mmCIF file of C-alpha atoms in Angstrom:
data_model
loop_
_atom_site.group_PDB
_atom_site.id
_atom_site.type_symbol
_atom_site.label_atom_id
_atom_site.label_comp_id
_atom_site.label_asym_id
_atom_site.label_seq_id
_atom_site.Cartn_x
_atom_site.Cartn_y
_atom_site.Cartn_z
ATOM 1 C CA MET A 10 43.071 130.716 125.542
ATOM 2 C CA LYS A 11 41.732 133.031 127.940
ATOM 3 C CA LYS A 12 40.886 136.900 127.631
ATOM 4 C CA ILE A 13 44.224 138.146 126.777
ATOM 5 C CA LYS A 14 44.178 142.126 126.640
ATOM 6 C CA LEU A 15 47.652 144.392 126.171
ATOM 7 C CA ILE A 16 47.761 148.160 126.584
ATOM 8 C CA ARG A 17 50.841 150.475 125.703
ATOM 9 C CA ASN A 18 50.744 153.960 126.083
ATOM 10 C CA THR A 19 53.090 156.470 125.335
ATOM 11 C CA ARG A 20 53.119 159.930 124.574
ATOM 12 C CA GLU A 21 53.488 159.083 120.819
ATOM 13 C CA THR A 22 50.873 156.484 120.497
ATOM 14 C CA LYS A 23 47.929 154.872 122.986
ATOM 15 C CA ILE A 24 47.471 150.854 121.759
ATOM 16 C CA LYS A 25 45.211 148.444 122.769
ATOM 17 C CA VAL A 26 44.746 144.588 121.629
ATOM 18 C CA VAL A 27 42.789 142.113 122.979
ATOM 19 C CA LEU A 28 41.955 138.894 121.852
ATOM 20 C CA LEU A 29 38.084 138.019 120.761
ATOM 21 C CA LYS A 30 35.659 135.439 120.977
ATOM 22 C CA ASP A 31 36.473 132.897 118.237
ATOM 23 C CA ASN A 32 35.043 133.124 114.363
ATOM 24 C CA VAL A 33 33.624 137.148 115.411
ATOM 25 C CA PHE A 34 35.344 139.455 112.766
ATOM 26 C CA PRO A 35 38.004 141.104 114.007
ATOM 27 C CA LEU A 36 37.606 145.006 115.057
ATOM 28 C CA ILE A 37 40.686 147.306 113.908
ATOM 29 C CA ASN A 38 41.188 150.956 114.126
ATOM 30 C CA THR A 39 44.366 152.511 113.648
ATOM 31 C CA GLY A 40 43.725 155.602 112.071
ATOM 32 C CA ILE A 41 45.399 154.236 109.057
ATOM 33 C CA GLY A 42 43.012 152.437 106.540
ATOM 34 C CA PHE A 43 45.651 150.071 104.817
ATOM 35 C CA LEU A 44 46.950 149.214 108.177
ATOM 36 C CA ASN A 45 43.541 148.466 108.985
ATOM 37 C CA HIS A 46 43.163 146.318 106.276
ATOM 38 C CA MET A 47 46.419 144.846 106.216
ATOM 39 C CA LEU A 48 45.844 143.855 110.187
ATOM 40 C CA GLU A 49 42.303 142.489 109.356
ATOM 41 C CA GLN A 50 44.057 140.564 106.594
ATOM 42 C CA PHE A 51 46.063 139.303 109.015
ATOM 43 C CA SER A 52 43.950 138.676 111.635
ATOM 44 C CA TYR A 53 41.052 136.250 109.813
ATOM 45 C CA ASN A 54 43.913 134.318 108.153
ATOM 46 C CA SER A 55 45.342 133.261 111.682
ATOM 47 C CA GLY A 56 42.235 132.434 113.407
ATOM 48 C CA PHE A 57 42.819 135.371 115.895
ATOM 49 C CA SER A 58 39.544 137.065 116.555
ATOM 50 C CA LEU A 59 41.477 140.460 116.917
ATOM 51 C CA LYS A 60 40.798 143.960 118.835
ATOM 52 C CA ILE A 61 43.142 146.608 117.591
ATOM 53 C CA ILE A 62 42.536 150.089 118.841
ATOM 54 C CA ALA A 63 45.483 152.512 118.156
ATOM 55 C CA LYS A 64 45.731 156.255 117.971
ATOM 56 C CA GLY A 65 48.890 157.691 117.375
ATOM 57 C CA ASP A 66 50.801 161.749 116.443
ATOM 58 C CA LEU A 67 50.021 160.664 112.506
ATOM 59 C CA ASP A 68 50.028 164.828 111.962
ATOM 60 C CA VAL A 69 54.225 163.625 112.565
ATOM 61 C CA ASP A 70 53.481 160.694 110.048
ATOM 62 C CA GLN A 71 52.854 156.768 110.306
ATOM 63 C CA HIS A 72 55.680 155.272 111.791
ATOM 64 C CA HIS A 73 55.357 155.650 115.910
ATOM 65 C CA LEU A 74 52.133 153.835 114.959
ATOM 66 C CA VAL A 75 53.073 150.936 113.293
ATOM 67 C CA GLU A 76 56.505 150.021 114.746
ATOM 68 C CA ASP A 77 54.211 150.467 118.991
ATOM 69 C CA VAL A 78 51.333 148.147 116.908
ATOM 70 C CA GLY A 79 54.053 145.845 116.266
ATOM 71 C CA ILE A 80 55.574 145.889 119.699
ATOM 72 C CA VAL A 81 52.128 145.083 121.339
ATOM 73 C CA LEU A 82 51.339 142.081 118.843
ATOM 74 C CA GLY A 83 54.613 140.552 119.308
ATOM 75 C CA LYS A 84 54.200 140.634 122.722
ATOM 76 C CA PHE A 85 50.617 139.442 122.646
ATOM 77 C CA PHE A 86 52.864 136.313 120.782
ATOM 78 C CA LYS A 87 55.436 135.848 123.017
ATOM 79 C CA LYS A 88 53.201 135.866 125.655
ATOM 80 C CA ILE A 89 51.003 133.469 124.298
ATOM 81 C CA SER A 90 54.131 131.347 122.430
ATOM 82 C CA ILE A 91 54.143 128.962 125.429
ATOM 83 C CA ASN A 92 51.288 127.183 122.941
ATOM 84 C CA SER A 93 52.220 126.737 120.245
ATOM 85 C CA LYS A 94 52.062 123.006 118.241
ATOM 86 C CA LYS A 95 55.562 123.679 116.458
ATOM 87 C CA ARG A 96 58.853 125.067 116.776
ATOM 88 C CA TYR A 97 58.972 126.545 112.574
ATOM 89 C CA VAL A 98 56.414 126.355 110.117
ATOM 90 C CA ASN A 99 56.307 128.461 106.455
ATOM 91 C CA ALA A 100 53.129 129.712 104.329
ATOM 92 C CA PHE A 101 53.269 130.499 101.024
ATOM 93 C CA VAL A 102 49.921 132.783 99.602
ATOM 94 C CA PRO A 103 49.864 134.319 96.385
ATOM 95 C CA MET A 104 47.156 137.931 95.664
ATOM 96 C CA ASP A 105 47.070 137.938 92.078
ATOM 97 C CA GLU A 106 50.480 138.136 90.470
ATOM 98 C CA SER A 107 52.311 138.556 93.715
ATOM 99 C CA LEU A 108 53.433 135.238 95.852
ATOM 100 C CA THR A 109 55.126 135.756 99.178
ATOM 101 C CA ASN A 110 57.107 132.850 101.588
ATOM 102 C CA PHE A 111 56.895 133.711 104.733
ATOM 103 C CA VAL A 112 58.607 131.673 107.385
ATOM 104 C CA ILE A 113 58.622 131.725 111.338
ATOM 105 C CA ASP A 114 60.642 130.143 114.052
ATOM 106 C CA ILE A 115 60.048 130.540 117.170
ATOM 107 C CA SER A 116 63.755 130.826 118.537
ATOM 108 C CA ASN A 117 63.560 132.898 121.447
ATOM 109 C CA ARG A 118 66.056 135.415 119.588
ATOM 110 C CA GLY A 119 63.877 137.811 117.396
ATOM 111 C CA ASN A 120 65.347 138.749 114.027
ATOM 112 C CA VAL A 121 63.933 139.380 111.056
ATOM 113 C CA PHE A 122 65.046 138.736 107.582
ATOM 114 C CA PHE A 123 63.452 140.664 103.963
ATOM 115 C CA ASN A 124 64.086 139.820 100.020
ATOM 116 C CA PHE A 125 62.451 141.704 98.987
ATOM 117 C CA LYS A 126 61.876 146.120 97.617
ATOM 118 C CA LEU A 127 58.685 147.890 97.363
ATOM 119 C CA ASN A 128 57.677 150.064 95.134
ATOM 120 C CA LYS A 129 56.797 152.921 96.886
ATOM 121 C CA PHE A 130 53.235 154.066 97.639
ATOM 122 C CA LYS A 131 50.313 156.583 97.657
ATOM 123 C CA LYS A 132 48.632 155.453 100.746
ATOM 124 C CA PHE A 133 51.209 154.081 103.022
ATOM 125 C CA ASP A 134 54.908 154.558 103.611
ATOM 126 C CA THR A 135 55.753 150.923 102.512
ATOM 127 C CA GLU A 136 59.331 151.456 105.189
ATOM 128 C CA LEU A 137 56.686 150.768 107.183
ATOM 129 C CA VAL A 138 56.202 146.892 106.139
ATOM 130 C CA TYR A 139 59.725 146.140 107.875
ATOM 131 C CA GLU A 140 59.411 148.570 110.840
ATOM 132 C CA PHE A 141 56.245 146.619 112.122
ATOM 133 C CA PHE A 142 57.651 143.128 111.213
ATOM 134 C CA ARG A 143 61.050 144.284 113.056
ATOM 135 C CA SER A 144 59.042 145.721 116.397
ATOM 136 C CA PHE A 145 57.443 142.878 116.148
ATOM 137 C CA SER A 146 59.613 139.566 115.583
ATOM 138 C CA MET A 147 62.050 141.515 118.918
ATOM 139 C CA ASN A 148 58.911 141.791 120.780
ATOM 140 C CA SER A 149 57.772 137.988 119.989
ATOM 141 C CA LYS A 150 61.367 136.635 120.066
ATOM 142 C CA TYR A 151 59.936 134.845 116.647
ATOM 143 C CA THR A 152 62.719 134.742 113.670
ATOM 144 C CA ILE A 153 61.010 135.655 110.791
ATOM 145 C CA HIS A 154 61.979 135.554 107.037
ATOM 146 C CA ILE A 155 60.143 137.235 103.969
ATOM 147 C CA ASN A 156 60.369 136.170 100.725
ATOM 148 C CA ASN A 157 57.951 138.217 98.182
ATOM 149 C CA TYR A 158 57.746 139.480 94.774
ATOM 150 C CA GLY A 159 55.214 140.596 92.297
ATOM 151 C CA LEU A 160 54.107 144.022 90.170
ATOM 152 C CA ASN A 161 51.338 145.439 92.349
ATOM 153 C CA THR A 162 52.215 147.217 95.224
ATOM 154 C CA HIS A 163 48.964 146.794 97.413
ATOM 155 C CA HIS A 164 48.962 142.819 96.692
ATOM 156 C CA ARG A 165 52.573 142.542 97.408
ATOM 157 C CA ILE A 166 51.583 143.521 100.819
ATOM 158 C CA GLU A 167 48.071 142.172 100.979
ATOM 159 C CA SER A 168 49.688 139.025 100.312
ATOM 160 C CA ILE A 169 53.303 138.841 102.851
ATOM 161 C CA PHE A 170 50.102 140.073 105.454
ATOM 162 C CA LYS A 171 47.950 136.946 104.628
ATOM 163 C CA ALA A 172 50.955 134.748 104.424
ATOM 164 C CA PHE A 173 51.575 135.928 108.295
ATOM 165 C CA GLY A 174 48.363 134.887 109.409
ATOM 166 C CA VAL A 175 48.644 131.452 107.546
ATOM 167 C CA ALA A 176 51.575 131.048 108.984
ATOM 168 C CA ILE A 177 50.162 132.197 112.384
ATOM 169 C CA LYS A 178 47.906 129.755 111.811
ATOM 170 C CA LYS A 179 49.423 126.711 111.963
ATOM 171 C CA LEU A 180 52.047 128.010 114.302
ATOM 172 C CA TYR A 181 49.294 127.460 116.952
ATOM 173 C CA GLY A 182 46.862 124.612 114.997
ATOM 174 C CA LYS A 183 43.657 127.121 115.156
ATOM 175 C CA LYS A 184 40.806 125.553 112.552
ATOM 176 C CA ASN A 185 39.972 126.681 109.456
ATOM 177 C CA ARG A 186 36.838 129.283 109.281
ATOM 178 C CA LEU A 187 33.801 128.216 107.149
ATOM 179 C CA ILE A 188 34.361 131.024 105.041
ATOM 180 C CA LYS A 189 37.262 131.394 102.433
ATOM 181 C CA SER A 190 37.769 135.689 102.213
ATOM 182 C CA THR A 191 36.877 138.472 104.206
ATOM 183 C CA LYS A 192 35.583 139.545 101.073
ATOM 184 C CA SER A 193 31.939 136.989 101.799
ATOM 185 C CA LEU A 194 31.088 138.723 104.807
ATOM 186 C CA ILE A 195 29.418 141.449 103.392
#
């Protein structure tokens, strides 16, 4: 796949997403540590080595930045959806006691359906998980269904982002990497 780079600059945020060479560990810097971790999990599990650099008005809150990263990633996958190997896929991914079923339909009618409620989490506003996927779906034009349960909020959200990555990998037929976990890289 040829090099793809998308940029979004507004009064509130500056976002850049670049597709790196295959099998390069993702480079993510959003200013929100937890979001960096989730996007690394997505990038790694999707097989798409991504560079995501984002700056925003974090002095206000995390909303604009998370939403705009979802917008740019959605536009990125809309741009490459012609390369999809399938119309729809699903992925089940556990994370310890948590489990997510993530379904994508490249319907060209972006929408997102959540079947879960997340508890409060001190490092990240959990409402933004919905906002991220709403922004992604509206801009990619993918219809997304997410079913999730578990006890630990961090595990639940991580399971969602990993399942998102696995579903994207299935859509685009990306090959498995040699290592099974991002933890094996260090």
